[in-house]
Amino acid sequence: MTMSLDGYVTGPQDDKATPMGIGGFRLFNWLDRRGEPGPSGQVYAEVLATRAVIAGRRTYEHADRWQGDHHHGVPVFVLTHDVPNDPPPGSVRYVTDVRECASQARAAARDGDVMVHGAGAAQALLRAGQLDELELHVVPVLLGQGRRLFDNLPAEHIDLEPVRLLTTPRSEESAHHVTHLRYRIRRP
């Protein structure tokens, strides 16, 4: 998940017409460097190597359903409260239970990684104990408003073990600066 330093994954007033909200696309400038050597290229290559995707319904709809294919035809599991009447496009499946969604995505990915998109899906998976790692791409900007990644979590602490820290070179244009963080979630 890409987020601002103050924890927002979108700017304010996000909707289908403005999927990242006001000023929210600033969070993804680092993707301009996704095809180049360096931290952002490395992280993006890892994203493309994932073998399944879990997305929240809101994220999925705001992304225009990725036209039925997130990347390379990998299965996409949309975590939703209500299954739409129209059949999903491509390799998309709707799932209403968070544990079942995680189970299906893991089975589809086999020994590969599963990527999660959307604050609501990430929060639901975290609450259910179904996330193994958090990969955060922190952009040095304060959005001040929008949709936060870590809202609506229970009032308990979750211990994280640092796994990796990658930063863009200081010489790079400031609009492309990002810190890529990976944490393993510690289970009691």
mmCIF file of N, CA and C in Angstrom, residues 66-172:
data_model
loop_
_atom_site.group_PDB
_atom_site.id
_atom_site.type_symbol
_atom_site.label_atom_id
_atom_site.label_comp_id
_atom_site.label_asym_id
_atom_site.label_seq_id
_atom_site.Cartn_x
_atom_site.Cartn_y
_atom_site.Cartn_z
ATOM 1 N N TRP A 66 -10.047 -2.810 -12.991
ATOM 2 C CA TRP A 66 -8.814 -3.160 -13.713
ATOM 3 C C TRP A 66 -9.137 -3.848 -15.038
ATOM 4 N N GLN A 67 -10.301 -3.549 -15.583
ATOM 5 C CA GLN A 67 -10.765 -4.153 -16.836
ATOM 6 C C GLN A 67 -10.663 -5.682 -16.776
ATOM 7 N N GLY A 68 -10.810 -6.243 -15.572
ATOM 8 C CA GLY A 68 -10.835 -7.687 -15.395
ATOM 9 C C GLY A 68 -9.472 -8.344 -15.257
ATOM 10 N N ASP A 69 -8.390 -7.567 -15.312
ATOM 11 C CA ASP A 69 -7.057 -8.173 -15.218
ATOM 12 C C ASP A 69 -6.125 -7.227 -14.473
ATOM 13 N N HIS A 70 -5.755 -7.589 -13.269
ATOM 14 C CA HIS A 70 -4.820 -6.738 -12.516
ATOM 15 C C HIS A 70 -3.422 -6.801 -13.110
ATOM 16 N N HIS A 71 -2.866 -7.981 -13.234
ATOM 17 C CA HIS A 71 -1.582 -8.176 -13.913
ATOM 18 C C HIS A 71 -1.418 -9.644 -14.288
ATOM 19 N N HIS A 72 -1.092 -9.858 -15.522
ATOM 20 C CA HIS A 72 -0.785 -11.192 -16.053
ATOM 21 C C HIS A 72 -1.890 -12.224 -15.810
ATOM 22 N N GLY A 73 -3.125 -11.807 -15.672
ATOM 23 C CA GLY A 73 -4.221 -12.754 -15.519
ATOM 24 C C GLY A 73 -4.302 -13.438 -14.172
ATOM 25 N N VAL A 74 -3.601 -12.915 -13.154
ATOM 26 C CA VAL A 74 -3.661 -13.560 -11.840
ATOM 27 C C VAL A 74 -5.077 -13.458 -11.284
ATOM 28 N N PRO A 75 -5.492 -14.415 -10.479
ATOM 29 C CA PRO A 75 -6.827 -14.351 -9.878
ATOM 30 C C PRO A 75 -6.960 -13.129 -8.966
ATOM 31 N N VAL A 76 -8.094 -12.473 -9.046
ATOM 32 C CA VAL A 76 -8.401 -11.312 -8.212
ATOM 33 C C VAL A 76 -9.615 -11.678 -7.362
ATOM 34 N N PHE A 77 -9.454 -11.565 -6.043
ATOM 35 C CA PHE A 77 -10.520 -11.871 -5.095
ATOM 36 C C PHE A 77 -10.982 -10.558 -4.486
ATOM 37 N N VAL A 78 -12.238 -10.213 -4.743
ATOM 38 C CA VAL A 78 -12.782 -8.944 -4.265
ATOM 39 C C VAL A 78 -13.575 -9.214 -2.990
ATOM 40 N N LEU A 79 -13.084 -8.660 -1.900
ATOM 41 C CA LEU A 79 -13.748 -8.790 -0.613
ATOM 42 C C LEU A 79 -14.880 -7.771 -0.566
ATOM 43 N N THR A 80 -16.098 -8.267 -0.422
ATOM 44 C CA THR A 80 -17.268 -7.396 -0.501
ATOM 45 C C THR A 80 -18.345 -7.848 0.478
ATOM 46 N N HIS A 81 -19.166 -6.907 0.926
ATOM 47 C CA HIS A 81 -20.312 -7.246 1.771
ATOM 48 C C HIS A 81 -21.459 -7.774 0.920
ATOM 49 N N ASP A 82 -21.579 -7.249 -0.298
ATOM 50 C CA ASP A 82 -22.680 -7.620 -1.192
ATOM 51 C C ASP A 82 -22.120 -8.018 -2.554
ATOM 52 N N VAL A 83 -22.494 -9.200 -3.017
ATOM 53 C CA VAL A 83 -22.056 -9.660 -4.335
ATOM 54 C C VAL A 83 -22.966 -9.032 -5.389
ATOM 55 N N PRO A 84 -22.377 -8.344 -6.380
ATOM 56 C CA PRO A 84 -23.196 -7.741 -7.429
ATOM 57 C C PRO A 84 -23.888 -8.809 -8.281
ATOM 58 N N ASN A 85 -24.963 -8.410 -8.923
ATOM 59 C CA ASN A 85 -25.712 -9.341 -9.779
ATOM 60 C C ASN A 85 -24.969 -9.677 -11.068
ATOM 61 N N ASP A 86 -24.219 -8.701 -11.599
ATOM 62 C CA ASP A 86 -23.517 -8.956 -12.861
ATOM 63 C C ASP A 86 -22.282 -9.817 -12.610
ATOM 64 N N PRO A 87 -21.979 -10.739 -13.527
ATOM 65 C CA PRO A 87 -20.812 -11.601 -13.331
ATOM 66 C C PRO A 87 -19.516 -10.794 -13.399
ATOM 67 N N PRO A 88 -18.519 -11.190 -12.617
ATOM 68 C CA PRO A 88 -17.265 -10.441 -12.635
ATOM 69 C C PRO A 88 -16.480 -10.693 -13.921
ATOM 70 N N PRO A 89 -15.683 -9.716 -14.333
ATOM 71 C CA PRO A 89 -14.892 -9.891 -15.553
ATOM 72 C C PRO A 89 -13.621 -10.698 -15.289
ATOM 73 N N GLY A 90 -13.079 -11.303 -16.328
ATOM 74 C CA GLY A 90 -11.776 -11.955 -16.262
ATOM 75 C C GLY A 90 -11.652 -12.965 -15.147
ATOM 76 N N SER A 91 -10.569 -12.871 -14.405
ATOM 77 C CA SER A 91 -10.266 -13.831 -13.349
ATOM 78 C C SER A 91 -10.730 -13.356 -11.968
ATOM 79 N N VAL A 92 -11.733 -12.501 -11.940
ATOM 80 C CA VAL A 92 -12.216 -11.908 -10.689
ATOM 81 C C VAL A 92 -13.264 -12.815 -10.050
ATOM 82 N N ARG A 93 -13.175 -12.925 -8.716
ATOM 83 C CA ARG A 93 -14.188 -13.641 -7.922
ATOM 84 C C ARG A 93 -14.579 -12.756 -6.749
ATOM 85 N N TYR A 94 -15.870 -12.721 -6.436
ATOM 86 C CA TYR A 94 -16.346 -11.977 -5.274
ATOM 87 C C TYR A 94 -16.420 -12.935 -4.084
ATOM 88 N N VAL A 95 -15.968 -12.464 -2.921
ATOM 89 C CA VAL A 95 -15.992 -13.276 -1.706
ATOM 90 C C VAL A 95 -16.477 -12.389 -0.568
ATOM 91 N N THR A 96 -17.390 -12.917 0.264
ATOM 92 C CA THR A 96 -17.966 -12.107 1.337
ATOM 93 C C THR A 96 -17.353 -12.372 2.707
ATOM 94 N N ASP A 97 -16.626 -13.464 2.879
ATOM 95 C CA ASP A 97 -16.022 -13.793 4.164
ATOM 96 C C ASP A 97 -14.513 -13.558 4.093
ATOM 97 N N VAL A 98 -13.973 -12.790 5.035
ATOM 98 C CA VAL A 98 -12.570 -12.401 4.984
ATOM 99 C C VAL A 98 -11.633 -13.609 5.067
ATOM 100 N N ARG A 99 -11.922 -14.568 5.939
ATOM 101 C CA ARG A 99 -11.061 -15.749 6.063
ATOM 102 C C ARG A 99 -11.128 -16.609 4.802
ATOM 103 N N GLU A 100 -12.312 -16.759 4.264
ATOM 104 C CA GLU A 100 -12.479 -17.532 3.024
ATOM 105 C C GLU A 100 -11.768 -16.845 1.864
ATOM 106 N N CYS A 101 -11.845 -15.532 1.830
ATOM 107 C CA CYS A 101 -11.163 -14.767 0.788
ATOM 108 C C CYS A 101 -9.654 -15.011 0.859
ATOM 109 N N ALA A 102 -9.084 -14.919 2.056
ATOM 110 C CA ALA A 102 -7.647 -15.158 2.244
ATOM 111 C C ALA A 102 -7.285 -16.597 1.869
ATOM 112 N N SER A 103 -8.113 -17.526 2.248
ATOM 113 C CA SER A 103 -7.862 -18.931 1.949
ATOM 114 C C SER A 103 -7.863 -19.196 0.439
ATOM 115 N N GLN A 104 -8.851 -18.659 -0.248
ATOM 116 C CA GLN A 104 -8.925 -18.845 -1.702
ATOM 117 C C GLN A 104 -7.741 -18.191 -2.409
ATOM 118 N N ALA A 105 -7.363 -17.000 -1.968
ATOM 119 C CA ALA A 105 -6.237 -16.301 -2.596
ATOM 120 C C ALA A 105 -4.931 -17.057 -2.364
ATOM 121 N N ARG A 106 -4.718 -17.556 -1.144
ATOM 122 C CA ARG A 106 -3.504 -18.340 -0.861
ATOM 123 C C ARG A 106 -3.462 -19.607 -1.702
ATOM 124 N N ALA A 107 -4.601 -20.273 -1.827
ATOM 125 C CA ALA A 107 -4.650 -21.503 -2.638
ATOM 126 C C ALA A 107 -4.334 -21.186 -4.100
ATOM 127 N N ALA A 108 -4.873 -20.101 -4.594
ATOM 128 C CA ALA A 108 -4.630 -19.723 -5.992
ATOM 129 C C ALA A 108 -3.164 -19.344 -6.215
ATOM 130 N N ALA A 109 -2.551 -18.696 -5.230
ATOM 131 C CA ALA A 109 -1.159 -18.259 -5.358
ATOM 132 C C ALA A 109 -0.178 -19.407 -5.154
ATOM 133 N N ARG A 110 -0.656 -20.498 -4.608
ATOM 134 C CA ARG A 110 0.184 -21.654 -4.269
ATOM 135 C C ARG A 110 1.373 -21.211 -3.416
ATOM 136 N N ASP A 111 2.571 -21.300 -3.917
ATOM 137 C CA ASP A 111 3.740 -20.914 -3.113
ATOM 138 C C ASP A 111 4.155 -19.467 -3.363
ATOM 139 N N GLY A 112 3.335 -18.708 -4.086
ATOM 140 C CA GLY A 112 3.647 -17.310 -4.376
ATOM 141 C C GLY A 112 2.992 -16.362 -3.396
ATOM 142 N N ASP A 113 3.260 -15.092 -3.585
ATOM 143 C CA ASP A 113 2.712 -14.055 -2.710
ATOM 144 C C ASP A 113 1.342 -13.588 -3.189
ATOM 145 N N VAL A 114 0.555 -13.100 -2.247
ATOM 146 C CA VAL A 114 -0.745 -12.492 -2.507
ATOM 147 C C VAL A 114 -0.619 -11.014 -2.178
ATOM 148 N N MET A 115 -1.061 -10.166 -3.085
ATOM 149 C CA MET A 115 -1.037 -8.726 -2.857
ATOM 150 C C MET A 115 -2.430 -8.268 -2.410
ATOM 151 N N VAL A 116 -2.466 -7.279 -1.526
ATOM 152 C CA VAL A 116 -3.732 -6.731 -1.043
ATOM 153 C C VAL A 116 -3.822 -5.271 -1.453
ATOM 154 N N HIS A 117 -4.985 -4.895 -2.001
ATOM 155 C CA HIS A 117 -5.263 -3.506 -2.381
ATOM 156 C C HIS A 117 -6.462 -3.006 -1.584
ATOM 157 N N GLY A 118 -6.325 -1.822 -1.040
ATOM 158 C CA GLY A 118 -7.458 -1.163 -0.407
ATOM 159 C C GLY A 118 -7.367 -1.148 1.100
ATOM 160 N N ALA A 119 -7.655 0.013 1.678
ATOM 161 C CA ALA A 119 -7.587 0.178 3.127
ATOM 162 C C ALA A 119 -8.587 -0.728 3.836
ATOM 163 N N GLY A 120 -9.805 -0.805 3.327
ATOM 164 C CA GLY A 120 -10.821 -1.630 3.975
ATOM 165 C C GLY A 120 -10.459 -3.099 3.982
ATOM 166 N N ALA A 121 -9.955 -3.603 2.854
ATOM 167 C CA ALA A 121 -9.544 -5.011 2.776
ATOM 168 C C ALA A 121 -8.364 -5.264 3.700
ATOM 169 N N ALA A 122 -7.382 -4.371 3.701
ATOM 170 C CA ALA A 122 -6.213 -4.547 4.565
ATOM 171 C C ALA A 122 -6.621 -4.551 6.035
ATOM 172 N N GLN A 123 -7.506 -3.642 6.417
ATOM 173 C CA GLN A 123 -7.966 -3.591 7.806
ATOM 174 C C GLN A 123 -8.709 -4.869 8.183
ATOM 175 N N ALA A 124 -9.592 -5.353 7.297
ATOM 176 C CA ALA A 124 -10.351 -6.576 7.579
ATOM 177 C C ALA A 124 -9.419 -7.781 7.722
ATOM 178 N N LEU A 125 -8.447 -7.888 6.840
ATOM 179 C CA LEU A 125 -7.496 -9.001 6.908
ATOM 180 C C LEU A 125 -6.620 -8.914 8.148
ATOM 181 N N LEU A 126 -6.215 -7.714 8.512
ATOM 182 C CA LEU A 126 -5.404 -7.526 9.709
ATOM 183 C C LEU A 126 -6.195 -7.890 10.964
ATOM 184 N N ARG A 127 -7.444 -7.417 11.051
ATOM 185 C CA ARG A 127 -8.304 -7.754 12.202
ATOM 186 C C ARG A 127 -8.524 -9.257 12.315
ATOM 187 N N ALA A 128 -8.631 -9.940 11.179
ATOM 188 C CA ALA A 128 -8.892 -11.383 11.169
ATOM 189 C C ALA A 128 -7.620 -12.217 11.335
ATOM 190 N N GLY A 129 -6.482 -11.558 11.459
ATOM 191 C CA GLY A 129 -5.227 -12.287 11.608
ATOM 192 C C GLY A 129 -4.779 -12.982 10.338
ATOM 193 N N GLN A 130 -5.164 -12.438 9.185
ATOM 194 C CA GLN A 130 -4.890 -13.084 7.908
ATOM 195 C C GLN A 130 -3.782 -12.407 7.095
ATOM 196 N N LEU A 131 -3.114 -11.402 7.664
ATOM 197 C CA LEU A 131 -1.974 -10.780 6.975
ATOM 198 C C LEU A 131 -0.687 -11.301 7.583
ATOM 199 N N ASP A 132 0.273 -11.633 6.733
ATOM 200 C CA ASP A 132 1.584 -12.078 7.194
ATOM 201 C C ASP A 132 2.584 -10.938 7.198
ATOM 202 N N GLU A 133 2.458 -10.040 6.222
ATOM 203 C CA GLU A 133 3.395 -8.933 6.086
ATOM 204 C C GLU A 133 2.662 -7.673 5.656
ATOM 205 N N LEU A 134 3.273 -6.547 5.956
ATOM 206 C CA LEU A 134 2.817 -5.255 5.453
ATOM 207 C C LEU A 134 3.936 -4.682 4.603
ATOM 208 N N GLU A 135 3.623 -4.309 3.380
ATOM 209 C CA GLU A 135 4.582 -3.596 2.538
ATOM 210 C C GLU A 135 3.993 -2.216 2.318
ATOM 211 N N LEU A 136 4.705 -1.213 2.819
ATOM 212 C CA LEU A 136 4.229 0.161 2.765
ATOM 213 C C LEU A 136 5.188 0.992 1.938
ATOM 214 N N HIS A 137 4.642 1.817 1.074
ATOM 215 C CA HIS A 137 5.417 2.741 0.254
ATOM 216 C C HIS A 137 5.052 4.137 0.759
ATOM 217 N N VAL A 138 5.913 4.707 1.589
ATOM 218 C CA VAL A 138 5.605 5.953 2.270
ATOM 219 C C VAL A 138 6.196 7.127 1.483
ATOM 220 N N VAL A 139 5.294 8.006 1.074
ATOM 221 C CA VAL A 139 5.652 9.159 0.263
ATOM 222 C C VAL A 139 5.766 10.373 1.188
ATOM 223 N N PRO A 140 6.835 11.166 1.062
ATOM 224 C CA PRO A 140 7.028 12.299 1.961
ATOM 225 C C PRO A 140 6.127 13.484 1.616
ATOM 226 N N VAL A 141 4.862 13.308 1.907
ATOM 227 C CA VAL A 141 3.866 14.355 1.712
ATOM 228 C C VAL A 141 2.827 14.192 2.815
ATOM 229 N N LEU A 142 2.260 15.288 3.269
ATOM 230 C CA LEU A 142 1.170 15.271 4.240
ATOM 231 C C LEU A 142 -0.100 15.648 3.492
ATOM 232 N N LEU A 143 -1.020 14.721 3.357
ATOM 233 C CA LEU A 143 -2.273 15.008 2.648
ATOM 234 C C LEU A 143 -3.292 15.680 3.571
ATOM 235 N N GLY A 144 -3.228 15.418 4.861
ATOM 236 C CA GLY A 144 -4.106 16.096 5.816
ATOM 237 C C GLY A 144 -5.504 15.531 5.910
ATOM 238 N N GLN A 145 -6.005 14.972 4.834
ATOM 239 C CA GLN A 145 -7.349 14.385 4.807
ATOM 240 C C GLN A 145 -7.365 13.280 3.767
ATOM 241 N N GLY A 146 -8.410 12.477 3.826
ATOM 242 C CA GLY A 146 -8.587 11.403 2.862
ATOM 243 C C GLY A 146 -8.990 10.122 3.558
ATOM 244 N N ARG A 147 -8.530 9.009 3.029
ATOM 245 C CA ARG A 147 -8.836 7.684 3.573
ATOM 246 C C ARG A 147 -7.557 7.132 4.191
ATOM 247 N N ARG A 148 -7.602 6.844 5.485
ATOM 248 C CA ARG A 148 -6.431 6.346 6.198
ATOM 249 C C ARG A 148 -6.318 4.822 6.074
ATOM 250 N N LEU A 149 -5.097 4.366 6.035
ATOM 251 C CA LEU A 149 -4.855 2.928 5.951
ATOM 252 C C LEU A 149 -5.189 2.219 7.252
ATOM 253 N N PHE A 150 -4.881 2.822 8.387
ATOM 254 C CA PHE A 150 -5.017 2.096 9.645
ATOM 255 C C PHE A 150 -6.165 2.564 10.525
ATOM 256 N N ASP A 151 -7.221 3.107 9.942
ATOM 257 C CA ASP A 151 -8.423 3.406 10.719
ATOM 258 C C ASP A 151 -9.172 2.111 11.006
ATOM 259 N N ASN A 152 -10.061 2.160 11.977
ATOM 260 C CA ASN A 152 -10.989 1.067 12.271
ATOM 261 C C ASN A 152 -10.321 -0.227 12.722
ATOM 262 N N LEU A 153 -9.155 -0.127 13.341
ATOM 263 C CA LEU A 153 -8.515 -1.310 13.906
ATOM 264 C C LEU A 153 -8.888 -1.422 15.380
ATOM 265 N N PRO A 154 -8.834 -2.629 15.925
ATOM 266 C CA PRO A 154 -9.158 -2.786 17.348
ATOM 267 C C PRO A 154 -8.127 -2.077 18.228
ATOM 268 N N ALA A 155 -8.512 -1.805 19.452
ATOM 269 C CA ALA A 155 -7.644 -1.097 20.394
ATOM 270 C C ALA A 155 -6.648 -2.064 21.031
ATOM 271 N N GLU A 156 -5.849 -2.689 20.204
ATOM 272 C CA GLU A 156 -4.790 -3.576 20.682
ATOM 273 C C GLU A 156 -3.574 -3.323 19.806
ATOM 274 N N HIS A 157 -2.417 -3.512 20.376
ATOM 275 C CA HIS A 157 -1.233 -3.266 19.564
ATOM 276 C C HIS A 157 -0.869 -4.521 18.775
ATOM 277 N N ILE A 158 -0.267 -4.292 17.641
ATOM 278 C CA ILE A 158 0.186 -5.369 16.769
ATOM 279 C C ILE A 158 1.685 -5.157 16.576
ATOM 280 N N ASP A 159 2.462 -6.134 16.984
ATOM 281 C CA ASP A 159 3.908 -6.014 16.852
ATOM 282 C C ASP A 159 4.338 -6.351 15.441
ATOM 283 N N LEU A 160 5.259 -5.541 14.932
ATOM 284 C CA LEU A 160 5.788 -5.723 13.588
ATOM 285 C C LEU A 160 7.301 -5.912 13.665
ATOM 286 N N GLU A 161 7.804 -6.798 12.841
ATOM 287 C CA GLU A 161 9.243 -7.025 12.746
ATOM 288 C C GLU A 161 9.736 -6.435 11.429
ATOM 289 N N PRO A 162 10.656 -5.472 11.485
ATOM 290 C CA PRO A 162 11.179 -4.905 10.241
ATOM 291 C C PRO A 162 11.875 -5.978 9.398
ATOM 292 N N VAL A 163 11.548 -5.996 8.110
ATOM 293 C CA VAL A 163 12.153 -6.952 7.186
ATOM 294 C C VAL A 163 13.045 -6.236 6.180
ATOM 295 N N ARG A 164 12.576 -5.069 5.695
ATOM 296 C CA ARG A 164 13.331 -4.369 4.657
ATOM 297 C C ARG A 164 13.001 -2.883 4.662
ATOM 298 N N LEU A 165 14.009 -2.092 4.295
ATOM 299 C CA LEU A 165 13.853 -0.656 4.126
ATOM 300 C C LEU A 165 14.629 -0.268 2.870
ATOM 301 N N LEU A 166 13.929 0.280 1.896
ATOM 302 C CA LEU A 166 14.555 0.774 0.671
ATOM 303 C C LEU A 166 14.133 2.228 0.488
ATOM 304 N N THR A 167 15.063 3.065 0.109
ATOM 305 C CA THR A 167 14.719 4.461 -0.145
ATOM 306 C C THR A 167 15.240 4.873 -1.517
ATOM 307 N N THR A 168 14.562 5.828 -2.096
ATOM 308 C CA THR A 168 15.034 6.362 -3.371
ATOM 309 C C THR A 168 16.243 7.238 -3.104
ATOM 310 N N PRO A 169 17.154 7.325 -4.058
ATOM 311 C CA PRO A 169 18.338 8.170 -3.871
ATOM 312 C C PRO A 169 17.946 9.629 -3.656
ATOM 313 N N ARG A 170 18.683 10.310 -2.810
ATOM 314 C CA ARG A 170 18.405 11.725 -2.527
ATOM 315 C C ARG A 170 18.560 12.575 -3.776
ATOM 316 N N SER A 171 19.363 12.107 -4.712
ATOM 317 C CA SER A 171 19.592 12.876 -5.942
ATOM 318 C C SER A 171 18.375 12.863 -6.864
ATOM 319 N N GLU A 172 17.464 11.924 -6.634
ATOM 320 C CA GLU A 172 16.284 11.819 -7.484
ATOM 321 C C GLU A 172 15.338 13.000 -7.239
#
